[in-house]
Coordinates of C-alpha atoms and ligand atoms in Angstrom, one line a residue:
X7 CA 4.7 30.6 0.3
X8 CA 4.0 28.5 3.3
X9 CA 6.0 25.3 3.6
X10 CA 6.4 21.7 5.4
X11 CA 9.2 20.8 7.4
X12 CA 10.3 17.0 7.0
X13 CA 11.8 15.4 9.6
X14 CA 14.1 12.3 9.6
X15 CA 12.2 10.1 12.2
X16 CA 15.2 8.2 13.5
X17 CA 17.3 11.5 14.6
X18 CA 14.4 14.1 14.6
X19 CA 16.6 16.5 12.6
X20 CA 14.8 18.7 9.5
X21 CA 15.5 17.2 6.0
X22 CA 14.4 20.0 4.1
X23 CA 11.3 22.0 3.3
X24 CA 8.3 21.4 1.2
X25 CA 6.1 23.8 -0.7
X26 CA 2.2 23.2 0.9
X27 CA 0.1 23.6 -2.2
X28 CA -3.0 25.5 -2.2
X29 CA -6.4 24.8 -3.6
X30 CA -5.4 27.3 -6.5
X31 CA -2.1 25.6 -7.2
X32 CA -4.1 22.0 -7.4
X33 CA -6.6 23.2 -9.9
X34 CA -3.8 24.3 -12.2
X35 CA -2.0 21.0 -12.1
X36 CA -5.8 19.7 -12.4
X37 CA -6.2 22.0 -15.3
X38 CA -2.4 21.0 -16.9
X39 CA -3.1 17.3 -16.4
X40 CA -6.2 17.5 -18.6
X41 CA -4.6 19.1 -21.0
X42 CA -1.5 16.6 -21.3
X43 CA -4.2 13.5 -21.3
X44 CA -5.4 14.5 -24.7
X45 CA -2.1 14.4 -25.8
X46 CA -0.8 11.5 -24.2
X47 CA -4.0 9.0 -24.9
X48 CA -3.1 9.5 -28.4
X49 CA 0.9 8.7 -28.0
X50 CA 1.1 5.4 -30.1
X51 CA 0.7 2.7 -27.9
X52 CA 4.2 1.5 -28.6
X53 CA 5.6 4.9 -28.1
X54 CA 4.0 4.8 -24.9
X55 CA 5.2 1.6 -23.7
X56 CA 9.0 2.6 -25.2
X57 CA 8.0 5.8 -22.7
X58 CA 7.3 3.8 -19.6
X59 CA 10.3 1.4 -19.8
X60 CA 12.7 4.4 -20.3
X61 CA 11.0 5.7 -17.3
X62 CA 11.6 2.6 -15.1
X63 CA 15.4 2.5 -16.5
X64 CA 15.7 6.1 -15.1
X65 CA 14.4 5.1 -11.7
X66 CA 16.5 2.5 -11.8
X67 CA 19.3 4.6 -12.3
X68 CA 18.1 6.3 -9.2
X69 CA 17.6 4.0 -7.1
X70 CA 20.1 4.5 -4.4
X71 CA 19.2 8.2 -4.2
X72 CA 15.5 7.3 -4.2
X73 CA 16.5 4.9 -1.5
X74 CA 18.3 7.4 0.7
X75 CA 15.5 9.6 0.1
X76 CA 12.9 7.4 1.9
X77 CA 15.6 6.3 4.4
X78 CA 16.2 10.0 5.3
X79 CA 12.2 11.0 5.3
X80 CA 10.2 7.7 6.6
X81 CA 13.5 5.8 8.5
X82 CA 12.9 2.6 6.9
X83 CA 16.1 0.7 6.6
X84 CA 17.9 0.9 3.6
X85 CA 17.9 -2.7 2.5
X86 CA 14.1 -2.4 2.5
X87 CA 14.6 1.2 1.1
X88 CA 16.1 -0.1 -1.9
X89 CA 13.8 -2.7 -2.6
X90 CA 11.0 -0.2 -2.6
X91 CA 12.7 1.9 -5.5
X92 CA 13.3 -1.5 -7.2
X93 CA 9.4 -1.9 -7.0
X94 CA 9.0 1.5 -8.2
X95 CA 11.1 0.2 -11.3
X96 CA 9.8 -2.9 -11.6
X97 CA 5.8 -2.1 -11.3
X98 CA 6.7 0.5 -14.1
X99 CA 8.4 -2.0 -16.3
X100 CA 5.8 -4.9 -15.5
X101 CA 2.7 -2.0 -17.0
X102 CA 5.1 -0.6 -20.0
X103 CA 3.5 -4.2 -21.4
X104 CA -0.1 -3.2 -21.1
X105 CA -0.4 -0.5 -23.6
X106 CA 0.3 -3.0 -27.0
X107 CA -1.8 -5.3 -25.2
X108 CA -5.0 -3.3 -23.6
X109 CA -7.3 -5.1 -26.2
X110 CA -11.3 -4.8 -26.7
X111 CA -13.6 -7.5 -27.6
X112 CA -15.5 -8.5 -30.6
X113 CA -18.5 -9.5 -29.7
X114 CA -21.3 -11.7 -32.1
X115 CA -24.3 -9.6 -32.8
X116 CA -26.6 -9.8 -35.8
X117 CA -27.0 -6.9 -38.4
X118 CA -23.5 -5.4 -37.6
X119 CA -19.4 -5.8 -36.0
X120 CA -19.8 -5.2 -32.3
X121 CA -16.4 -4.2 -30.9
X122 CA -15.3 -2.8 -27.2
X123 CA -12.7 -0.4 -26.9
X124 CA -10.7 0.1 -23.4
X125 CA -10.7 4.1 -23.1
X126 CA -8.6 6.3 -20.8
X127 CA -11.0 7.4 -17.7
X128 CA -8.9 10.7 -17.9
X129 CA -6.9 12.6 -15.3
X130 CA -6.7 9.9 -11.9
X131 CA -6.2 11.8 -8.3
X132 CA -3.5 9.4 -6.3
X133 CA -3.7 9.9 -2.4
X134 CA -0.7 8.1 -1.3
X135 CA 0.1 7.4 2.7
X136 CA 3.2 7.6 5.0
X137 CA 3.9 4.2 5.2
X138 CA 5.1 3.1 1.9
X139 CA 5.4 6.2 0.0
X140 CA 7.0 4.7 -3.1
X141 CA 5.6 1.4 -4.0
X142 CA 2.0 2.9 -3.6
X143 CA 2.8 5.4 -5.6
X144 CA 4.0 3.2 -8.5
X145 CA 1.1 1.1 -7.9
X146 CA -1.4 3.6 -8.8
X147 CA 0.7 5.6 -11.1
X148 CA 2.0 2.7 -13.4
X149 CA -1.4 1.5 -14.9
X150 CA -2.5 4.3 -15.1
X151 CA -0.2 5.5 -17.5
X152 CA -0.4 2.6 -19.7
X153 CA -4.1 3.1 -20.0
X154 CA -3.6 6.6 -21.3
X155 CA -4.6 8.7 -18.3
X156 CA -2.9 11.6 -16.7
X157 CA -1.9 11.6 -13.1
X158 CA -1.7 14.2 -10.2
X159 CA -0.5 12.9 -6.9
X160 CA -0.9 13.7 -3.3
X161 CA 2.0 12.2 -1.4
X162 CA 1.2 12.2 2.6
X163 CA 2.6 15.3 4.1
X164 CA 5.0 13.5 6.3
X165 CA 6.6 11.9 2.7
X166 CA 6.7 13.7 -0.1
X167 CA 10.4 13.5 -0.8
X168 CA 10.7 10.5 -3.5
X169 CA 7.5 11.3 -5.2
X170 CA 8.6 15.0 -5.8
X171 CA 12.4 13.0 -7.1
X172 CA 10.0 10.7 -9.2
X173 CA 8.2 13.4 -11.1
X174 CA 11.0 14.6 -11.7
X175 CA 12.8 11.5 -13.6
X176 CA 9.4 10.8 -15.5
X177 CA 10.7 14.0 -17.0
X178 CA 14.3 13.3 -17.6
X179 CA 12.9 10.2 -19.3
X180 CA 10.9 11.8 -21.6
X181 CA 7.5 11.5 -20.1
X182 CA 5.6 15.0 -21.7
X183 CA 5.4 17.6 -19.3
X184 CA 1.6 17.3 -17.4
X185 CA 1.8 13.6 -17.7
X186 CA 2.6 12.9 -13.8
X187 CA 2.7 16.0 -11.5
X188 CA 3.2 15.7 -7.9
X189 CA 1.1 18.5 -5.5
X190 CA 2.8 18.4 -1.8
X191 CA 0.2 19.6 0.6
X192 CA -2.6 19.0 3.1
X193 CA -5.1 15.9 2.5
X194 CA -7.7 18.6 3.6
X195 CA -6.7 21.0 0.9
X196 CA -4.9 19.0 -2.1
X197 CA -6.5 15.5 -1.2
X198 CA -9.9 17.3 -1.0
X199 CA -9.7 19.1 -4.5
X200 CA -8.4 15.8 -5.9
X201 CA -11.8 14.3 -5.1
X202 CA -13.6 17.5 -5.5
X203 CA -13.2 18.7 -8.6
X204 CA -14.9 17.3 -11.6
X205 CA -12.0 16.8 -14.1
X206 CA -10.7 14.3 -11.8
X207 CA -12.3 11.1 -13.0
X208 CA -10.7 8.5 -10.9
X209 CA -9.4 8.9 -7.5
X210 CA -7.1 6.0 -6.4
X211 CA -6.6 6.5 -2.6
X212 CA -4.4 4.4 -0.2
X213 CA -4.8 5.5 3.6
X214 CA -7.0 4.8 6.7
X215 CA -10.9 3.3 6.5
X216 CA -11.9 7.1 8.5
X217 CA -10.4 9.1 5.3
X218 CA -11.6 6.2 2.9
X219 CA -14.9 7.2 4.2
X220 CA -14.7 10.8 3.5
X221 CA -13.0 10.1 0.1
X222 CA -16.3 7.4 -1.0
X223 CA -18.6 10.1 0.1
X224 CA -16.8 13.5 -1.8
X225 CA -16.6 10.9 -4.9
X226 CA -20.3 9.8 -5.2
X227 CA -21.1 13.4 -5.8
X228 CA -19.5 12.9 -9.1
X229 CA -20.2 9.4 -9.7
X230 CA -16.2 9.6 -9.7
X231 CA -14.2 6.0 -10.1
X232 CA -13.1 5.1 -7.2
X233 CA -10.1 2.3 -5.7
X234 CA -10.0 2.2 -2.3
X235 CA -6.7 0.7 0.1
X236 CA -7.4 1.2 3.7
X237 CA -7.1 -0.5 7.2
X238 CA -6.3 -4.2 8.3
X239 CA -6.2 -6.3 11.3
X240 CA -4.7 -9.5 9.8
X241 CA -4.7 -13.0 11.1
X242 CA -1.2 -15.4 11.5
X243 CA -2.9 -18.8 12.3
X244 CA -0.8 -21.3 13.4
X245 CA -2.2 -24.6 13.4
X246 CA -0.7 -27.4 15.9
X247 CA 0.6 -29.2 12.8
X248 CA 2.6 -26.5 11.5
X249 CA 6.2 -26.3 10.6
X250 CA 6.4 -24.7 14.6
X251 CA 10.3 -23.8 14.1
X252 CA 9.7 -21.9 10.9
X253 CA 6.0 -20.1 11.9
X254 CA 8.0 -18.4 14.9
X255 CA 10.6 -17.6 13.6
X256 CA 8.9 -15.7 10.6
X257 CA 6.2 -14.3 12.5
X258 CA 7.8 -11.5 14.1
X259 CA 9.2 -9.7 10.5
X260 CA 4.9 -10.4 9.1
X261 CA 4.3 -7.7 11.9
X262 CA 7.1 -6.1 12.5
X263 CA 8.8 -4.9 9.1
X264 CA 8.5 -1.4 8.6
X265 CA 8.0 -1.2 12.2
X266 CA 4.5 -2.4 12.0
X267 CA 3.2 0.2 10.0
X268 CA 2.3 -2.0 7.1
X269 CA -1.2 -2.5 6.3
X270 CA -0.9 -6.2 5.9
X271 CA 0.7 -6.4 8.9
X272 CA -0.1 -10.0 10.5
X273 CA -1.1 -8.2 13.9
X274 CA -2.7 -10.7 15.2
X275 CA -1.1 -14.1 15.6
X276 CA -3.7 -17.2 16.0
X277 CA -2.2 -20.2 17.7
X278 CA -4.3 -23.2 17.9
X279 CA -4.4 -23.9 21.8
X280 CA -2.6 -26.8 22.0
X281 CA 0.7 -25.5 20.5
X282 CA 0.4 -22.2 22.2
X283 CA 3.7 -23.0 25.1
X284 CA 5.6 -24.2 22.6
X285 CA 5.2 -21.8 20.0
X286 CA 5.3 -18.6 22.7
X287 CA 8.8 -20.0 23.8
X288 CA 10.3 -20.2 20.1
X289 CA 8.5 -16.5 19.4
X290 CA 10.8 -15.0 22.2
X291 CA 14.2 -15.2 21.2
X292 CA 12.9 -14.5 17.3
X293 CA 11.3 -11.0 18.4
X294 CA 14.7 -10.6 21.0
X295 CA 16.4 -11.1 17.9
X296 CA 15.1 -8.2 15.5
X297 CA 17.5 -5.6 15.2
X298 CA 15.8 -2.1 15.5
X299 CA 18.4 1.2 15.0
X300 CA 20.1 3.2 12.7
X301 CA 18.4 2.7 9.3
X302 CA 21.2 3.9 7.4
X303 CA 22.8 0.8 8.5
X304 CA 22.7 -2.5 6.1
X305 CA 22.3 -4.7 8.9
X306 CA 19.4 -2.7 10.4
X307 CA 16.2 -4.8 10.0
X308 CA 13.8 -2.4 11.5
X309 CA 13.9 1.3 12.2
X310 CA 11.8 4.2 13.9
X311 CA 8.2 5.1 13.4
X312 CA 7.1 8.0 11.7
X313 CA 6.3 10.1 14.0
X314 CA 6.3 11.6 17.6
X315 CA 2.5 11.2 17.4
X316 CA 2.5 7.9 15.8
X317 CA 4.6 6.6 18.7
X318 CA 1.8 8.1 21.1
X319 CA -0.5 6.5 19.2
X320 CA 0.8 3.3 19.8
X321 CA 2.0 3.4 22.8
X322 CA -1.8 3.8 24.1
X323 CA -1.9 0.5 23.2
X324 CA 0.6 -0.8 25.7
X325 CA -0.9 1.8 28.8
X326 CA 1.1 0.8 32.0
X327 CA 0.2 -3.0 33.3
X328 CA -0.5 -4.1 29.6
X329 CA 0.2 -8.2 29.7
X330 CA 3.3 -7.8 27.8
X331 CA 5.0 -11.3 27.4
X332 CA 7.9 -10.8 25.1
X333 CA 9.9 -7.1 24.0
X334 CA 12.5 -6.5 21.9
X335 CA 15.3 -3.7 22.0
X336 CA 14.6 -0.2 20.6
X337 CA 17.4 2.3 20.7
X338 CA 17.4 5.5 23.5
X339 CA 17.6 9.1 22.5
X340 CA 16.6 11.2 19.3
X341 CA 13.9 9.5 17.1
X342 CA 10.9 8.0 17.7
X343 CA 11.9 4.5 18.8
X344 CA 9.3 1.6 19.4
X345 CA 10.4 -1.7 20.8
X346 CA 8.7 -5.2 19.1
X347 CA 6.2 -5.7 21.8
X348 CA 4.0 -8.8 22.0
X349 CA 0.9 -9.1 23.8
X350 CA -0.8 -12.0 25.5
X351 CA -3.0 -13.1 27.1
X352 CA -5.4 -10.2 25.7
X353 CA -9.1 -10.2 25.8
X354 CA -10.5 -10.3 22.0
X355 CA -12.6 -7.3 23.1
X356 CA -9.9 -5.0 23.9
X357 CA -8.4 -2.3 21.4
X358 CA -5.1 -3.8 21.1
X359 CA -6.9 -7.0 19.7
X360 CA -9.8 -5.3 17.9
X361 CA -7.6 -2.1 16.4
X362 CA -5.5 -1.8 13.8
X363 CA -2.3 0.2 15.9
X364 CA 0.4 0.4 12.9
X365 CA 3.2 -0.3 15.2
X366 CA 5.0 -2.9 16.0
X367 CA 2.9 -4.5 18.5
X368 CA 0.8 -8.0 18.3
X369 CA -1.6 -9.9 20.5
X370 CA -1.4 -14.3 20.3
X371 CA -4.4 -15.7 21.1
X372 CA -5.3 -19.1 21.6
X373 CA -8.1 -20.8 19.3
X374 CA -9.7 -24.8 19.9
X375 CA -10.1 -26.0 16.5
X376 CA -10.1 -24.8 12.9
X377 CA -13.7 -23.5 12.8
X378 CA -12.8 -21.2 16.0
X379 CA -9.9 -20.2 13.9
X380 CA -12.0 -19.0 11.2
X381 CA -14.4 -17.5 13.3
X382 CA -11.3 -15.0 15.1
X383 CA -9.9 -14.5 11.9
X384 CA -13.2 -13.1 10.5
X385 CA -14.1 -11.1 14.1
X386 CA -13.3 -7.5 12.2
X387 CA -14.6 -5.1 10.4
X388 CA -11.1 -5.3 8.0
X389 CA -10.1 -8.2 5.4
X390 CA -6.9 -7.0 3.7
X391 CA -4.4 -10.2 4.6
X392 CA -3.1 -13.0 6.8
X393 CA -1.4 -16.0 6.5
X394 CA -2.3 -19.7 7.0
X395 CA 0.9 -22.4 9.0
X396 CA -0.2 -26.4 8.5
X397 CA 1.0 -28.7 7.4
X398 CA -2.6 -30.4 6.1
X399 CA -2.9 -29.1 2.3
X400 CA -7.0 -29.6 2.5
X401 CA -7.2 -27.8 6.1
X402 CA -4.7 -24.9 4.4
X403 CA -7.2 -24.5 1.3
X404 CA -10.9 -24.6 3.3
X405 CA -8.9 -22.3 5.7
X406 CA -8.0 -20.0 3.1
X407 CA -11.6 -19.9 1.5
X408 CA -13.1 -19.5 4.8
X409 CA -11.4 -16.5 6.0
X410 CA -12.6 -13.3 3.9
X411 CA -9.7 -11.4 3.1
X412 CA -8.8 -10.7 -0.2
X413 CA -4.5 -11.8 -0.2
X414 CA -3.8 -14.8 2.0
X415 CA -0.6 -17.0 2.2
X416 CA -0.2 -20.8 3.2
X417 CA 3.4 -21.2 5.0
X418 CA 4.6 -17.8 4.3
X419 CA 3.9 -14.3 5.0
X420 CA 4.0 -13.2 1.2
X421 CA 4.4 -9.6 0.7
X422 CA 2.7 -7.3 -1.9
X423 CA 3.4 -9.3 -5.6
X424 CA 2.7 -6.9 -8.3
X425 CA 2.1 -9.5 -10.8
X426 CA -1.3 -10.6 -8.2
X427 CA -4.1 -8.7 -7.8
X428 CA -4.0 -6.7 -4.0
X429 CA -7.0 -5.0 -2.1
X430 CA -9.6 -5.6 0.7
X431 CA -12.4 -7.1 1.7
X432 CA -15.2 -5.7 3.3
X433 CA -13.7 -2.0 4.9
X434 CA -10.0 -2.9 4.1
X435 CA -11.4 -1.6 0.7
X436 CA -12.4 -1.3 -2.7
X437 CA -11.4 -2.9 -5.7
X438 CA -7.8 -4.1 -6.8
X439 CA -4.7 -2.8 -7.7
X440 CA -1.6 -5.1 -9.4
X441 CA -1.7 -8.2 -11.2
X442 CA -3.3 -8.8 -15.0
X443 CA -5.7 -6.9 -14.8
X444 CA -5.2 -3.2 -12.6
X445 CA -5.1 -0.8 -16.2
X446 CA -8.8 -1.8 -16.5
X447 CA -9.7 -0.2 -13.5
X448 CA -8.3 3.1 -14.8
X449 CA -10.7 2.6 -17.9
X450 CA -14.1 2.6 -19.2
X451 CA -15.7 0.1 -21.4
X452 CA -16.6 1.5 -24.4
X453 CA -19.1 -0.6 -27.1
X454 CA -19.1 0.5 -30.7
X455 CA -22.1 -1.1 -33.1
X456 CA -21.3 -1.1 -36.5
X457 CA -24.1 -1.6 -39.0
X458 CA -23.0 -3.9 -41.7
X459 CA -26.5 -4.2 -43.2
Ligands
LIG530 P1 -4.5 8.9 6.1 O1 -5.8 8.4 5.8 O2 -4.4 9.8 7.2 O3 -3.9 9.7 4.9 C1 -3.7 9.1 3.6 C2 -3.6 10.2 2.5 O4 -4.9 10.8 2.5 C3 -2.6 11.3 2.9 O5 -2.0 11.7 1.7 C4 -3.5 12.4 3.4 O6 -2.9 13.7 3.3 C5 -4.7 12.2 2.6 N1 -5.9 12.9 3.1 C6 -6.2 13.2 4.4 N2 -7.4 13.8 4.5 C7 -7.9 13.8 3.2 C8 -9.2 14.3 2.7 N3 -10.1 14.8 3.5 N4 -9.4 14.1 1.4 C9 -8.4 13.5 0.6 N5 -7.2 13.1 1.0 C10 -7.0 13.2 2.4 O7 -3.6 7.6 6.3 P2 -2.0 7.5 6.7 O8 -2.0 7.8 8.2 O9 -1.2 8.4 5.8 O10 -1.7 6.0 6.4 C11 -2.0 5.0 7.3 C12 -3.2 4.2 6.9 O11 -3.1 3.8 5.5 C13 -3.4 2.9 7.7 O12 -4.8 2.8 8.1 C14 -3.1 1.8 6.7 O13 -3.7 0.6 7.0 C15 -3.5 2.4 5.4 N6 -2.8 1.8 4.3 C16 -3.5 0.9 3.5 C17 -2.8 0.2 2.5 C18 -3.6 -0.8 1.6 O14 -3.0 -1.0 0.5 N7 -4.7 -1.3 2.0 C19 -1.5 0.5 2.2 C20 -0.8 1.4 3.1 C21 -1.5 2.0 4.1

């Protein structure tokens, strides 16, 4: 059986081995998860929701191990570690609501009772990245299960550590056997099937615009449902007016947590001309002051990143004689170490500015006034985030409708809320996932007439 190696990025020592799964070993999960769905659509929807909240009290259980897992597998720091299993629980516990409440509508029609009925879209394909192995997992896997579908996921080859431990706690908690199956393996092979085979009827895929691509293409073959999370380039725009003090000293951790390899990464920072000495001169001992290391420490605010080729991959950003104005530490030795690195000036046209790199490295730019702000923030093909500093309430709302991205934040650099709605504009993706309403999108509308005449 041919296997994976994972390696812990911050010491580059093997973890353990994973099985690669093979076409044949997809389809049977495929074939099991069907199977299960007809079974579990039909779980009361109270015994379902009683299911999915013993299921988040069993991660919770877990969470230090889960923790350690992803500590030991992606490097992020523990701290942050442990708050992505407490998402895991948390997005789990949040959906366990939705199944007593996943109503239809009545709707007034003459001759007859018109009535809408939310059904299961069956078995859902989850492509998860590197990055954030956990919390997209739960993201995908949460309201899905509260709408009565099935779920086989593809964790990223790099990660498949804690979605292989969740599996297997779904089960401890009672969650019936074909439910939620994990398939380690290539996207080429696994993630391919996933969108390939017709008894998948949703794929929900979190990864880069190029695979999103691919993914959109396999799935309009089969008319397949379809939620895409991809790419970003994200604006921080700083007006003049801003709380200065507060905007540089946040805007390092918007870029920099999980060593920039955060799709809402704020990786570009917008500083309205005018401000730009002042702010650049706060921004330095903030970045100077992020400490990057050992992830199994508590203190550790930002570790490795993921890979030896990730680290090449960013580092082509920063080629020799790059106009580097401020870098932090990064530790010597095993483990693929990137300093914070911040760029400036940098022409708008080259690919540190244009790119998304998914590292810890951001370009500042100066802009004249609040319609050249809008203007920068827009230059991109991606619309996933950003953030908005003023101190002008009316300048912080036209901002925020001007710039099309689909999750900003005024005077902070808000993470991913699962009780909001999260996704992209334009190629940073398709549809949403959180918030309200995420189960519909792992449903169909069904309309029943009823002849009462
Ligand atoms: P990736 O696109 O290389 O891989 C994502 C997943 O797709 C992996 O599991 C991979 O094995 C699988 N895959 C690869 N080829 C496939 C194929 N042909 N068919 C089906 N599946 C396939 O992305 P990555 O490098 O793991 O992650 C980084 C990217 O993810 C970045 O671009 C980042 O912005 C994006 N991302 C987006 C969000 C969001 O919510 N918008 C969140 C996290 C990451």
């Amino acid at each position: 059986m041919a296997t994976h190696t994972v390696i812990n990025p911050a010491t580059e020592q093997a973890v353990t081995d994973v099985p690669v799964s093979t076409v044949e070993q997809t389809d049977a999960a495929i074939e099991r998860a069907a199977r299960a769905q007809v079974s579990w659509r039909a779980i009361a929807p109270g015994d379902r929701a009683r299911l999915l909240r013993r299921f988040a009290e069993t991660v919770d259980q877990h969470a230090d191990e889960l923790a350690a897992l992803e500590t030991a597998e992606a490097g992020h720091p523990v701290g942050a570690a442990q708050w992505e299993a407490g998402q895991v629980r948390d997005v789990l516990m949040y959906y366990s609501a939705a199944p007593e409440r996943l109503s239809g509508r009545q709707i007034p029609v003459p001759g007859g009772l018109d009535v809408t009925f939310k059904e299961p879209v069956g078995v859902v394909g989850l492509i998860v990245p590197w990055n954030f192995p956990m919390p997209i997992l739960s993201w995908g896997l949460a309201p899905a299960l509260a709408a009565g579908c099935t779920v086989v996921a593809k964790p990223a080859e790099l990660t498949p550590l804690t979605a292989l431990r969740i599996a297997e706690l779904a089960l401890a908690a009672g969650i019936p056997d074909g439910v939620f199956q994990v398939v380690p393996g290539k996207g080429s092979v696994v993630g391919q099937r996933l969108v390939d085979h017709p008894a998948v009827r949703k794929i929900a895929f979190t990864g880069s615009s190029e695979v999103g691509r691919q993914v959109m293409a396999g799935c309009a073959e089969h008319v397949k449902r379809l939620t895409l999370e991809l790419g970003g380039k994200s604006a921080n725009i700083v007006f003049a007016d801003a709380d200065l003090d507060r905007a540089a000293a946040t805007a390092p951790s918007a870029v920099f947590d999980n060593a920039g390899q955060d799709c809402c990464a704020r990786s570009r920072i917008l500083v309205e001309a005018t401000a730009l000495d002042k702010f650049m001169a706060l921004l330095e001992p903030a970045v100077q002051a992020i400490l990057v290391g050992d992830p199994s420490r508590a203190d550790t605010e930002m570790g490795p990143l993921i890979s030896a080729a990730q680290r090449e991959h960013v580092a082509s950003y920063v080629p020799d004689g790059a106009p580097v104005a401020i870098r932090g530490s990064a530790p010597g030795g095993p483990g693929f170490w990137y300093p914070p690195t911040v760029l400036a000036p940098v022409p708008t046209d080259s690919p540190a500015y244009t790119e998304e790199i998914f590292g810890p490295v951001v370009t500042v730019t100066p802009f004249s006034d609040e319609a050249d702000a809008i203007a920068m923030a827009n230059d991109t093909p991606y619309g996933l985030s950003g953030s908005i500093w003023t101190s002008n309430v009316g300048r912080a709302i036209r901002v925020a409708r001007g710039v099309e991205t689909g999750n900003l934040s005024v005077n902070s650099h808000s993470s991913v809320r699962y009780w909001t709605p999260f996704g992209g504009f334009k190629q940073s993706g398709l549809g949403r996932e959180l918030g309200p309403d995420a189960v519909d999108a792992f449903t169909d509308v069904k309309n029943v007439f009823i002849a009462t005449d």
